[in-house]
Coordinates of C-alpha atoms and ligand atoms in Angstrom, one line a residue:
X1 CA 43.4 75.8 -73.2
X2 CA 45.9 73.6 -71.7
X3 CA 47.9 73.7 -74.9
X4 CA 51.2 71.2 -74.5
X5 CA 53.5 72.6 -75.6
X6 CA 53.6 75.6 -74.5
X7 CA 53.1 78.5 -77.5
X8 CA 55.5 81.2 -76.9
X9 CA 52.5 83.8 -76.8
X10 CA 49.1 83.8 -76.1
X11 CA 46.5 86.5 -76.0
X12 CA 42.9 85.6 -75.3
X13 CA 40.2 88.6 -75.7
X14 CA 38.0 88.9 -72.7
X15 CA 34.7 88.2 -73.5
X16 CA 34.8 87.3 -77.2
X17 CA 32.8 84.7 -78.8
X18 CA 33.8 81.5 -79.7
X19 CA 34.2 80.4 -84.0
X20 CA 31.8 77.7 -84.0
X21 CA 32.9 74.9 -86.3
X22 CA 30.1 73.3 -87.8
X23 CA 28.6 71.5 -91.3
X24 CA 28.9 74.9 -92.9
X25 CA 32.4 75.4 -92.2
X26 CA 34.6 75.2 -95.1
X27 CA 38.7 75.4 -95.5
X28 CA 40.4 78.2 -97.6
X29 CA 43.6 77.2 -98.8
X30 CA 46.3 79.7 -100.1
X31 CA 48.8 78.8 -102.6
X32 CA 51.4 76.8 -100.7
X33 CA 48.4 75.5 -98.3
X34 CA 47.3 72.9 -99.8
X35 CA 49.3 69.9 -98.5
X36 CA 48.3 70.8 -94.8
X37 CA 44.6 71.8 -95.7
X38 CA 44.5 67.9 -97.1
X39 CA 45.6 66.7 -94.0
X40 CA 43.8 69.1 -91.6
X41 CA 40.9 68.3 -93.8
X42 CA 41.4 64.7 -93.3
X43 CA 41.4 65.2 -89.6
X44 CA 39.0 66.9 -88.9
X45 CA 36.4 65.6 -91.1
X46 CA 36.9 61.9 -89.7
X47 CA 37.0 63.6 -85.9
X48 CA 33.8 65.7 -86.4
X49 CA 31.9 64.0 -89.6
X50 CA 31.7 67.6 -91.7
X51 CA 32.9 67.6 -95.1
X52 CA 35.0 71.1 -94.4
X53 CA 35.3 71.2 -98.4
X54 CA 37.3 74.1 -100.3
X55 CA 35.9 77.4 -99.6
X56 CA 35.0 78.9 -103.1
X57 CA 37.0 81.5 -104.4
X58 CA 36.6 84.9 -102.8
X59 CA 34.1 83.7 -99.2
X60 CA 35.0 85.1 -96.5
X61 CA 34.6 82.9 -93.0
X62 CA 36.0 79.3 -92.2
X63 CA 39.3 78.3 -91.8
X64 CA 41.9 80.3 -93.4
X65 CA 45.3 78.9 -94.1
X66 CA 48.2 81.4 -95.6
X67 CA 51.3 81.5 -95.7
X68 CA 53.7 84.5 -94.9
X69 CA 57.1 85.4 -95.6
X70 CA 57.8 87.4 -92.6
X71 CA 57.9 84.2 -90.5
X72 CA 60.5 81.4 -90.1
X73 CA 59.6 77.8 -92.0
X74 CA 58.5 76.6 -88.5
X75 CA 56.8 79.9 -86.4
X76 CA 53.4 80.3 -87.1
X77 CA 50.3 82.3 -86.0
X78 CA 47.0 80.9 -85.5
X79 CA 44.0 83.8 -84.4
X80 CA 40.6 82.8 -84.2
X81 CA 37.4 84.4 -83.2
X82 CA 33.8 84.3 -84.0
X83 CA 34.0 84.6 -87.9
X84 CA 37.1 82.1 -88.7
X85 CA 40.2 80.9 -87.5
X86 CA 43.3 81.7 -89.1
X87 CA 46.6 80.0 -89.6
X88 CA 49.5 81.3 -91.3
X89 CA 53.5 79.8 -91.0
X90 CA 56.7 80.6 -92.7
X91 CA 56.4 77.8 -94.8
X92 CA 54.1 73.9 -94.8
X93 CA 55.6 72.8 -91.6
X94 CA 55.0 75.8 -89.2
X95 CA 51.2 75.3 -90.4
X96 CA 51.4 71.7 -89.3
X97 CA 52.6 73.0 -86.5
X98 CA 49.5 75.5 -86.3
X99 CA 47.1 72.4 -87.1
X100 CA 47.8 70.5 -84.5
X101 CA 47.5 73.7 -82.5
X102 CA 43.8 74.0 -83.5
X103 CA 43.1 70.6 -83.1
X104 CA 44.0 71.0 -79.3
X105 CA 41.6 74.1 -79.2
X106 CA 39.0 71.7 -80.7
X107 CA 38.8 69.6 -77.6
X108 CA 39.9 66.1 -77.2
X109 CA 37.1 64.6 -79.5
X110 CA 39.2 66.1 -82.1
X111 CA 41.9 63.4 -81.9
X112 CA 39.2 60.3 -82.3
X113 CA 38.3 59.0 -86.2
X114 CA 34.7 58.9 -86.0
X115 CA 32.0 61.9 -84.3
X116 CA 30.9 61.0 -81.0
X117 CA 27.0 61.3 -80.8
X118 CA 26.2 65.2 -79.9
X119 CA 29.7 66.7 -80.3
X120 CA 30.0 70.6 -80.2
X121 CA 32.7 72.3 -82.3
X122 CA 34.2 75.3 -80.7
X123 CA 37.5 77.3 -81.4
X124 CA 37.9 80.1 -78.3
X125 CA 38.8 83.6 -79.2
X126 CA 42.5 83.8 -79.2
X127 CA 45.9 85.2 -80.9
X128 CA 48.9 82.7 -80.9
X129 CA 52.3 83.4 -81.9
X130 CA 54.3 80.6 -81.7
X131 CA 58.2 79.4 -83.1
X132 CA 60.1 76.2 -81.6
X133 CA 63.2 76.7 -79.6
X134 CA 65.3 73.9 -81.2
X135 CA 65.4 72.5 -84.9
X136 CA 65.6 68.7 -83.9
X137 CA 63.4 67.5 -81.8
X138 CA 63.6 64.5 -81.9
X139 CA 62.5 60.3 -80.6
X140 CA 64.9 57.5 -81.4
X141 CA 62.4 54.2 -81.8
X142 CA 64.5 51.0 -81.5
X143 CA 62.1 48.4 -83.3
X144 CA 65.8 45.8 -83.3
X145 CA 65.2 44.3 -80.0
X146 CA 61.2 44.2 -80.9
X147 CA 59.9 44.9 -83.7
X148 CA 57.1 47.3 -84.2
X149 CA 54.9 46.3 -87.5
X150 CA 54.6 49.3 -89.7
X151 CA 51.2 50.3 -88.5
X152 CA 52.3 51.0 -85.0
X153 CA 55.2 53.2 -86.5
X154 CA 52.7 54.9 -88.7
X155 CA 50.6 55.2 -85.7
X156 CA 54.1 56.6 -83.6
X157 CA 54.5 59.1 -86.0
X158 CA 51.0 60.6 -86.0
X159 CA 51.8 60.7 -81.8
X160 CA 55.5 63.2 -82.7
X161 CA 53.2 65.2 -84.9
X162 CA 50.8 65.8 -82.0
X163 CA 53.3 67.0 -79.7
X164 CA 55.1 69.0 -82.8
X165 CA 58.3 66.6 -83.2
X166 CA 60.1 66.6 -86.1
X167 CA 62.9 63.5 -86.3
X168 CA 62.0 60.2 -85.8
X169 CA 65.9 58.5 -85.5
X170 CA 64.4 54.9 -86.5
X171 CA 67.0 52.7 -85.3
X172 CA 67.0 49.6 -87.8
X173 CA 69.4 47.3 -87.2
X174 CA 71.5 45.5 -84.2
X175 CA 72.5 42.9 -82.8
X176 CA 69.5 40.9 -82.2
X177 CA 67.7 41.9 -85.4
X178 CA 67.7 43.5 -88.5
X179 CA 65.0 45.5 -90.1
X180 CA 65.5 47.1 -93.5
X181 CA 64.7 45.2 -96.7
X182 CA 68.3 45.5 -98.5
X183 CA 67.9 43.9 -102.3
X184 CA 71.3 43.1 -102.7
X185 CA 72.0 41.1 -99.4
X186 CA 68.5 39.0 -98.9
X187 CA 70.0 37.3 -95.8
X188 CA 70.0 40.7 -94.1
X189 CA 66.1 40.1 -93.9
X190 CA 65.8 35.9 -94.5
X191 CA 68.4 35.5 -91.1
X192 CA 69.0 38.2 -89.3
X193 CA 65.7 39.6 -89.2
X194 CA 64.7 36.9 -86.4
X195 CA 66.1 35.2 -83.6
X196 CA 64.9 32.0 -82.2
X197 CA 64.3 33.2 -78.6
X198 CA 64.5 36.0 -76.5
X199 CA 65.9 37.3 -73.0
X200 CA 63.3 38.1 -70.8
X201 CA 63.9 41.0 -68.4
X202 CA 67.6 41.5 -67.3
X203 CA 70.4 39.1 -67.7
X204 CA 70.2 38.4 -63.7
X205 CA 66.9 36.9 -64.0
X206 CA 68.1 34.0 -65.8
X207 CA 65.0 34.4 -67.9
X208 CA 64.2 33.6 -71.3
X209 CA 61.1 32.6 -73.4
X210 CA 61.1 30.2 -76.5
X211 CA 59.0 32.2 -78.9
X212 CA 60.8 33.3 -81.8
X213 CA 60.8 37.0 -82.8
X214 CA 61.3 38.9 -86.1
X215 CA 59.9 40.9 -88.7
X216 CA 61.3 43.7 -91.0
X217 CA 59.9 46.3 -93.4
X218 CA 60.0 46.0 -97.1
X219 CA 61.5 49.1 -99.3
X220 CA 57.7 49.9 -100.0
X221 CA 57.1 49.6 -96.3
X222 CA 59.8 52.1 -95.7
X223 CA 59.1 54.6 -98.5
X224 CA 55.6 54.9 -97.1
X225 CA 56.8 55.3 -93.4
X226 CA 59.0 58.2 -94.6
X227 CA 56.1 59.7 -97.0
X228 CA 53.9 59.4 -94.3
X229 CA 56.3 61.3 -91.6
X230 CA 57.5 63.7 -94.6
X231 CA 53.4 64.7 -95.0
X232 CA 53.6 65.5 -91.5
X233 CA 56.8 67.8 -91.8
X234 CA 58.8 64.7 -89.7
X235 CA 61.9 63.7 -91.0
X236 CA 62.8 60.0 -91.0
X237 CA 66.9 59.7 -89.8
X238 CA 67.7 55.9 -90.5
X239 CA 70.2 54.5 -88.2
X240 CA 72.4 51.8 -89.3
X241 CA 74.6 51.0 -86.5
X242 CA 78.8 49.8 -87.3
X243 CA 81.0 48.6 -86.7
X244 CA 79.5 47.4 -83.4
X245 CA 76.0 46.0 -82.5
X246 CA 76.3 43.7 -85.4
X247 CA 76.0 40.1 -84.3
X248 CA 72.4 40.1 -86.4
X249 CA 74.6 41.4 -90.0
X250 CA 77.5 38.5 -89.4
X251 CA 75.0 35.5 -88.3
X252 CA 73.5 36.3 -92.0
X253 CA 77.0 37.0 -93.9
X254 CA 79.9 35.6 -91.4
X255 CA 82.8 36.8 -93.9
X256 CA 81.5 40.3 -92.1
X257 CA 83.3 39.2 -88.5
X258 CA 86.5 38.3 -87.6
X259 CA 86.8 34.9 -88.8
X260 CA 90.4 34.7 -88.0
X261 CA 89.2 34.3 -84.1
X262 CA 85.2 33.4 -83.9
X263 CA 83.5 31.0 -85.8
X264 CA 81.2 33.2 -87.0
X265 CA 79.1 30.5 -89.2
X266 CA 78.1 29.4 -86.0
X267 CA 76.6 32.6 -85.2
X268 CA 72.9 33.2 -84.8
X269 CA 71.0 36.8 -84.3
X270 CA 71.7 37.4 -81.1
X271 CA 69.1 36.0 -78.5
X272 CA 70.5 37.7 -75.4
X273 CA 70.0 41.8 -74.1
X274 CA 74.0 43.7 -74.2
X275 CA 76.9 44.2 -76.2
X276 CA 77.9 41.7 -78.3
X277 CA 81.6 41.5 -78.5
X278 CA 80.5 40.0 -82.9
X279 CA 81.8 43.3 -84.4
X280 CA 82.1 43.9 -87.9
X281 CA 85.7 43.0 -89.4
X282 CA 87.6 46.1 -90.6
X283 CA 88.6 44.9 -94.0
X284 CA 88.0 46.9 -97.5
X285 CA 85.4 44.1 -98.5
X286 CA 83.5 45.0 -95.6
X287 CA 83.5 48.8 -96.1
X288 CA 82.0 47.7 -99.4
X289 CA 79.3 45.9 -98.5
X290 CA 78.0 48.2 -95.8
X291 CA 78.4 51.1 -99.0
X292 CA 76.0 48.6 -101.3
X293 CA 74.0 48.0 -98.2
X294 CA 73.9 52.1 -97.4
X295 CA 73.6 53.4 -101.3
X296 CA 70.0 51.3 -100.8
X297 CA 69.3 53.1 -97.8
X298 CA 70.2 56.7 -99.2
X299 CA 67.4 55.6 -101.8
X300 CA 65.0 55.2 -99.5
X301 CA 65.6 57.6 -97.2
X302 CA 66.2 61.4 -98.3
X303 CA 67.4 63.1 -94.9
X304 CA 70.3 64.6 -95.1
X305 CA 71.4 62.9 -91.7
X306 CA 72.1 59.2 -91.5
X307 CA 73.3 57.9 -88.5
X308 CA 75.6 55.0 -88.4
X309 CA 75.7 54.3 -85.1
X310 CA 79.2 54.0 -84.0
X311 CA 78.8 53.2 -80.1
X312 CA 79.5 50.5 -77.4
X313 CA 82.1 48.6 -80.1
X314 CA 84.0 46.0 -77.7
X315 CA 87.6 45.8 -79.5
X316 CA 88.8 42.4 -77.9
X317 CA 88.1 40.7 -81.6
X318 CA 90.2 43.5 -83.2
X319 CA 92.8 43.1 -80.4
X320 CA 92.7 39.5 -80.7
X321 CA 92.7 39.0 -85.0
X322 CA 95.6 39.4 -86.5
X323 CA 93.7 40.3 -89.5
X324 CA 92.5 43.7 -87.4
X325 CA 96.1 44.3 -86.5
X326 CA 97.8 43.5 -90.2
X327 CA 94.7 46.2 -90.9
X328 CA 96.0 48.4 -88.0
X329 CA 99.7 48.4 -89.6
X330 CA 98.8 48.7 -92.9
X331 CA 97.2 52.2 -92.3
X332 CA 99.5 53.5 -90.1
X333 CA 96.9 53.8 -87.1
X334 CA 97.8 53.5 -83.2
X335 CA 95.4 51.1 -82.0
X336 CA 91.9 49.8 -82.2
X337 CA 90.6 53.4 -81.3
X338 CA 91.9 54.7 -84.5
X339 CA 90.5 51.8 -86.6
X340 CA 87.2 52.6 -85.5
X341 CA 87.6 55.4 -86.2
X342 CA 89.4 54.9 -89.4
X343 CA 86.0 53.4 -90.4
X344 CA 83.4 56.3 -89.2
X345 CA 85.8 58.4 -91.2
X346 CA 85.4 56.3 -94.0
X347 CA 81.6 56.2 -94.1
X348 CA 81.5 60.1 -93.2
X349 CA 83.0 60.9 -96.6
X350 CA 81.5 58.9 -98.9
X351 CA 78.2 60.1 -97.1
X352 CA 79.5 63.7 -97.8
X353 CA 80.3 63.1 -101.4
X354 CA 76.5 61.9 -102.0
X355 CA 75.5 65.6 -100.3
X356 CA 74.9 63.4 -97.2
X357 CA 76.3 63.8 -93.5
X358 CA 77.1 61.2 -90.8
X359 CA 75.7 61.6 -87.4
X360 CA 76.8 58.9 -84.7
X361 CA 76.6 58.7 -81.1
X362 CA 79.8 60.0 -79.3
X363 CA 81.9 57.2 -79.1
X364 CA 82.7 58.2 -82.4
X365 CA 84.6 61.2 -81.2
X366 CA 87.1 58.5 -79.2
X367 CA 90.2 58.1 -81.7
X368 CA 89.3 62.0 -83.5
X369 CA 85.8 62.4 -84.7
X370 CA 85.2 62.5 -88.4
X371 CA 85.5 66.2 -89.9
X372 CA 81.5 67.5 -90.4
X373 CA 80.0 64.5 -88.2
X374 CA 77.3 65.2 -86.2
X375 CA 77.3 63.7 -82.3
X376 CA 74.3 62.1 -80.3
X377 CA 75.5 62.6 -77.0
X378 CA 74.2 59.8 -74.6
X379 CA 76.9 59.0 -72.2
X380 CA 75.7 62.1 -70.5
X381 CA 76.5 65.9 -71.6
X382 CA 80.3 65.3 -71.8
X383 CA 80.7 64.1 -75.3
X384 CA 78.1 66.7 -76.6
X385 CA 79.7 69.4 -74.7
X386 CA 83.5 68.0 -76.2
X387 CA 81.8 67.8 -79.8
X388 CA 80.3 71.1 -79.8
X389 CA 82.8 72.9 -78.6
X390 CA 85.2 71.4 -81.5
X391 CA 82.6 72.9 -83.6
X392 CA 80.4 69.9 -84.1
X393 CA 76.8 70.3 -84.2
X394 CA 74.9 67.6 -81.2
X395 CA 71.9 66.3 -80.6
X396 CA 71.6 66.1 -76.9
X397 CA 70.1 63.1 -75.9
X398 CA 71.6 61.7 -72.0
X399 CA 71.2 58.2 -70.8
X400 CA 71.0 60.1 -67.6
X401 CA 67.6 61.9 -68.7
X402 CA 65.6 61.2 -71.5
X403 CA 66.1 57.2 -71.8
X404 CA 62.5 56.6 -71.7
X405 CA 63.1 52.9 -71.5
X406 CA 64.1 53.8 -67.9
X407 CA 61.8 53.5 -65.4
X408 CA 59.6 56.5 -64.8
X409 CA 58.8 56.0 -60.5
X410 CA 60.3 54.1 -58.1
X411 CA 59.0 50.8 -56.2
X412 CA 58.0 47.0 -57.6
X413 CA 55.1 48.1 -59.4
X414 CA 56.9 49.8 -62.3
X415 CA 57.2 47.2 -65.2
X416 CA 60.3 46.0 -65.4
X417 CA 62.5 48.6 -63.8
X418 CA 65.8 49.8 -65.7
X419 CA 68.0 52.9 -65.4
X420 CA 67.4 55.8 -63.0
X421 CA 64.0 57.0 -62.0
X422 CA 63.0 59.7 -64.4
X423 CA 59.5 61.1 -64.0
X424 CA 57.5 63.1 -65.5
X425 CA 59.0 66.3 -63.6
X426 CA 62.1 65.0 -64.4
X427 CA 61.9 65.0 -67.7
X428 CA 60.2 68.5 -67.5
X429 CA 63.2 69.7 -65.9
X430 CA 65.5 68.2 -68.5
X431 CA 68.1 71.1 -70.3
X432 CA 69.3 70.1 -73.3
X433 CA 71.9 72.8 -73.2
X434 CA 74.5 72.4 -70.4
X435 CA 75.5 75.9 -69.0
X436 CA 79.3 75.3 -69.8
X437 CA 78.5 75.9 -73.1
X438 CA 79.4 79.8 -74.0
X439 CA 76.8 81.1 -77.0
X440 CA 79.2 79.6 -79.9
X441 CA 79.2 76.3 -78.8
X442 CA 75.7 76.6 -77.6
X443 CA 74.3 77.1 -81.7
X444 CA 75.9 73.9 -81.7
X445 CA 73.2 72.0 -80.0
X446 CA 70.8 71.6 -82.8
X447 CA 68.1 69.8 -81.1
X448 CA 67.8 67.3 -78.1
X449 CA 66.3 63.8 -79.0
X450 CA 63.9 60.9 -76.4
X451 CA 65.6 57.2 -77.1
X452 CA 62.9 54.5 -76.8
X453 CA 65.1 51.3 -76.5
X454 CA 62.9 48.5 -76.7
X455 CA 64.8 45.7 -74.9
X456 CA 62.2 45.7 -72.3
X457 CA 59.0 46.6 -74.2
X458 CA 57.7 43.8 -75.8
X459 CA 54.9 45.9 -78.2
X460 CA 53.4 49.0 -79.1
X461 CA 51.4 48.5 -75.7
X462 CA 54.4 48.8 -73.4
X463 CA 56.3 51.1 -75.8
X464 CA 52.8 53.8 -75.1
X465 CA 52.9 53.5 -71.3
X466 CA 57.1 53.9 -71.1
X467 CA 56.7 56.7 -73.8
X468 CA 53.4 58.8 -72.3
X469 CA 53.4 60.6 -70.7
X470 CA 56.9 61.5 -70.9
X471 CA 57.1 62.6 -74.4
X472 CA 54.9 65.3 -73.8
X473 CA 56.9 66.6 -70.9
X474 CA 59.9 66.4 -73.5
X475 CA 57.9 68.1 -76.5
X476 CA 57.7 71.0 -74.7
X477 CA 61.2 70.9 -73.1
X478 CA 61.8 70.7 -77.1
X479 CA 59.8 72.8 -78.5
X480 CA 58.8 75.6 -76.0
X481 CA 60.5 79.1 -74.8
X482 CA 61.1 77.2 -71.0
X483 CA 63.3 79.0 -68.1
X484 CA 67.2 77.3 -68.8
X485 CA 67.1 76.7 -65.4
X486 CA 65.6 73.6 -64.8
X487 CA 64.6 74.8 -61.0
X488 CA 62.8 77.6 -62.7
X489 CA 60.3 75.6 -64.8
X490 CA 57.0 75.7 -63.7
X491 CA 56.1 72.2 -63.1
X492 CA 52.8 72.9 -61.3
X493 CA 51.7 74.8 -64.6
X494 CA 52.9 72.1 -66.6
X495 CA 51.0 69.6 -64.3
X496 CA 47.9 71.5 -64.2
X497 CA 48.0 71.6 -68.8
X498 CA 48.6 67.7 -68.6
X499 CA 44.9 67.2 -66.7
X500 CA 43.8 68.7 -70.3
X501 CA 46.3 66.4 -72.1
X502 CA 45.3 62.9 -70.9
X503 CA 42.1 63.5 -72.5
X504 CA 43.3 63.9 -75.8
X505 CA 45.7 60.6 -75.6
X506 CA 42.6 58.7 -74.4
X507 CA 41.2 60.0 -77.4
X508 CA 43.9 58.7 -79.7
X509 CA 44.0 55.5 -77.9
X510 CA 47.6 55.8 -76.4
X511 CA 48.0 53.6 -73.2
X512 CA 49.7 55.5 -71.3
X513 CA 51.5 55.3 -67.5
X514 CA 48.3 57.1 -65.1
X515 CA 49.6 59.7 -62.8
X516 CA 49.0 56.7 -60.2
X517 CA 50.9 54.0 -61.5
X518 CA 50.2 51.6 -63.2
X519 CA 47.2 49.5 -64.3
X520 CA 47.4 45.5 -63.2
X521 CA 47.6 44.8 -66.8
X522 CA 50.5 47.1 -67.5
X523 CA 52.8 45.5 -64.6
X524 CA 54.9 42.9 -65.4
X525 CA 56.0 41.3 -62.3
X526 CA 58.3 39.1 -61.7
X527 CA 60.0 40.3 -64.7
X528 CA 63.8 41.2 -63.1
X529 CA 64.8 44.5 -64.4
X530 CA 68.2 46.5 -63.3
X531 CA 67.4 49.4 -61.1
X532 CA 70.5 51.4 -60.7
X533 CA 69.6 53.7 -57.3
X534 CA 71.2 57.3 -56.6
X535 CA 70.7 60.9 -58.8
X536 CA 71.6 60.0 -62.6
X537 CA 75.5 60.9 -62.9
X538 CA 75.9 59.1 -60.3
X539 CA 78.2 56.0 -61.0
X540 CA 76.5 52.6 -61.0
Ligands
TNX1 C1 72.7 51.9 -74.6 S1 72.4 54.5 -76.4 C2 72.6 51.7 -75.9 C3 71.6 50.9 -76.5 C4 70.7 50.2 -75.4 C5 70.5 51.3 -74.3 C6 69.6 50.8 -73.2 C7 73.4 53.6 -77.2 C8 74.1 54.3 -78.2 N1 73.5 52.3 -76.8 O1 72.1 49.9 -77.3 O2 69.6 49.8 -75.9 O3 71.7 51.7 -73.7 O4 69.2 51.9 -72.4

């Protein structure tokens, strides 16, 4: 059945006959149901051209969808055999879950819009039992350094749903562009939204294009990405990053930098790849605007998490303005540290006193991390292990290992080659929970997270083949009951599922890296990268 991922049970009755699905079939939908039977009806009616209406009260048959108590919002249990298929969950997401299960039972054809000519419907006999392992399982998209128009995020977020994701951490805004309509500051989306040019490749390649690049999403765009995840039980976390990664924010409002020691009306969005050393000033007017700019973002987006960022903040400005160090003295702190930190602190209450809570990545513990923050820990385990241990909950998410913008085999043909080499197997034998932890702190690691940084993906194209087939190898490292030790896994197993897997992302259209490398139009050579050689941990 090749089912990725992997369900924690499955029993499959020798000899029994298959449910057929077919023009007759319809969908029974129990109170509770109905959301998913919609959307399964949606599916499956464009994929196989059947109508699957509403079963009438009382026939037996079909597909069944129920919900029941007994099981966690997430587990669910699917059983089919020749009379129906039945799918009950905990609550509307497990079925989701159980959905997409089917669907994979269905065959590949299931994932296409329209009925091939002759398709056969079958369901084998089976009895699943299935639950996730971790609650956030999550892919960070970075659509600042290129923009993805809405339809390849709506498109993105049917992809997490297929391999039974829940968090899309939509990283909006940086230094080279912001993305999120905000009313009250228009020059968020008229200036920083674009930049005139664009690095192309690594710094070292001297290389740059002259096209300019932008784009954003309006409010409307965003409330339907986020209804459109939310149908699918995904939860959109919107990232807006301070007081770092801002060189797009100041070139639109300069009194944001440190005008004591940049010209910062000189500023444009950023045109180069790094870590701009434009930083957000510390002053009160500034904590202001970014709460104006972030009581528009809590309207749009109802997760309780909102990450602002927090990481790779050069301080030379602060160190250099006396503005930063009158700001410094006047709160009694100890040094630039403590000012960023004086500002995540900020932000973390007044998210907490809208029934909100801050989740930033772990340079936000350097200085004391903000009471009831959440960490992403991407300088490798360290700062997730630290954060949970203090009692913080992390999302575990390691340059070292699931940076899919890193390069995913060695050698020239990989399109322009960043980071370690992380395959496919290597990604299959990622743990998101180090074995320092001891059970207590363990709880703490509330899910494990992919980061898609898009320096080096110019569209949806490169974003699929840097993505797939990696994701899949990290839903189930998500999602299913896998060996802790990673030299336990059984990759062959894994490998073996994935020959039934390409199929299906043929079938929704996802160009994605071949087992072989890649395809001439899917190399980009000549395009210098930054390999760094040697196991990930390793320093560069
Ligand atoms: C580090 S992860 C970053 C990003 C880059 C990424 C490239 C993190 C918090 N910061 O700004 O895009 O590396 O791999």
């Amino acid at each position: 059945m090749d089912l990725i991922p992997a369900p924690l049970h499955v029993q499959t009755p020798d000899d029994a006959a298959p449910f057929v699905l077919d023009a007759g079939t319809r969908i029974a939908a129990a109170p509770g149901t109905e959301g998913v039977a919609r959307r399964l009806r949606a599916e499956l009616s464009a994929a196989t051209g059947f109508d699957l209406d509403p079963a009438p009260a009382g026939q037996a048959g079909g597909l069944l969808l129920a919900l029941d108590e007994t099981l966690a919002a997430e587990e669910y249990r699917l059983s089919a055999d020749a009379g129906e298929v039945r799918l009950t969950a905990g609550g509307p997401a497990g079925l989701s879950h159980a959905a997409q299960t089917l669907r994979q039972l269905l065959g590949p054809a299931a994932y296409r819009t329209a009925p091939l000519p002759g398709a056969s419907w079958t369901v084998p006999a089976v009895e699943i039992h299935d639950a996730p392992r971790f609650g956030w399982r999550g892919a960070l998209l970075d659509v600042s350094r290129h923009f993805m128009p809405k339809a390849g995020v709506l498109r993105f977020i049917d992809q997490l749903a297929a391999h039974k994701l829940n968090v899309l951490h939509f990283h909006l805004t940086d230094d080279q562009g912001w993305r999120i309509e905000i009313k009250r500051y228009p020059e968020l989306t008229g200036t920083a939204a674009w930049r005139e040019r664009s690095m192309v490749g690594y710094r070292a390649g001297g290389r740059r294009d002259d096209q300019p690049h932008g784009g954003y999403y309006t409010q409307d765009d965003l409330r339907e990405i986020v209804a459109y995840a939310a149908a699918r039980h995904i939860t959109v976390v919107p990232e807006v990053d301070l007081p770092g990664h801002n060189q797009a924010a100041v070139a639109a409002y300069p009194e944001l930098g440190n005008t004591d020691v940049v010209d910062t009306a000189a500023l444009g969005t950023w045109t180069d790849w790094g870590v701009s050393e434009n930083i957000l000033n510390p002053s009160e007017a500034t904590l202001r605007f970014y709460e104006h700019v972030l009581e528009e973002v809590l309207e749009i987006f109802p997760s309780t998490f909102v990450h602002l960022g927090g990481d790779e903040c050069p301080k030379d400005q602060w160190k250099a303005s006396p503005a930063a160090q009158a700001r410094i003295a006047e709160l009694g702190l100890k040094d630039e540290f403590e000012l960023q930190s004086h500002v995540i602190r900020h932000f973390d209450s007044w998210l907490a006193e809208r029934g909100r809570r801050l989740i930033g990545w772990d340079e936000i513990l350097e200085g004391g991390l903000a009471p009831g923050a959440a960490v992403s820990s991407w300088r490798g385990y360290e700062g997730g292990i630290a954060a949970a241990q203090a009692g913080h909950d992390v999302v575990m998410c390691p340059e070292q290992h699931v940076y899919l913008d890193h390069r995913q085999a060695p050698g020239d043909e990989e399109p322009i080659p960043v980071g370690w080499v992380r395959t496919l197997e290597d990604v299959y034998r990622f743990e998101p929970v180090p074995p320092q932890l001891d059970e207590a702190a363990a709880r703490h690691v509330i899910g494990t997270q992919a980061n898609i940084w898009t320096e080096f993906m110019f569209d949806g194209r490169d974003v699929d083949y840097k993505v797939f087939p990696r994701l899949a190898a990290f839903a189930e490292v998500a999602w299913s009951d896998l060996p802790r030790d990673p030299a336990a896994r059984d990759w062959a197993g894994f490998e073996a599922r994935m020959a039934g897997h390409y199929p299906r992302l043929d079938a929704l259209g996802i160009e994605y890296r071949r087992p072989d490398g890649p395809r001439p139009w899917q190399r980009k050579p000549g395009i210098v990268g930054r390999p760094i050689d040697g196991r990930p941990g390793e320093t560069c």
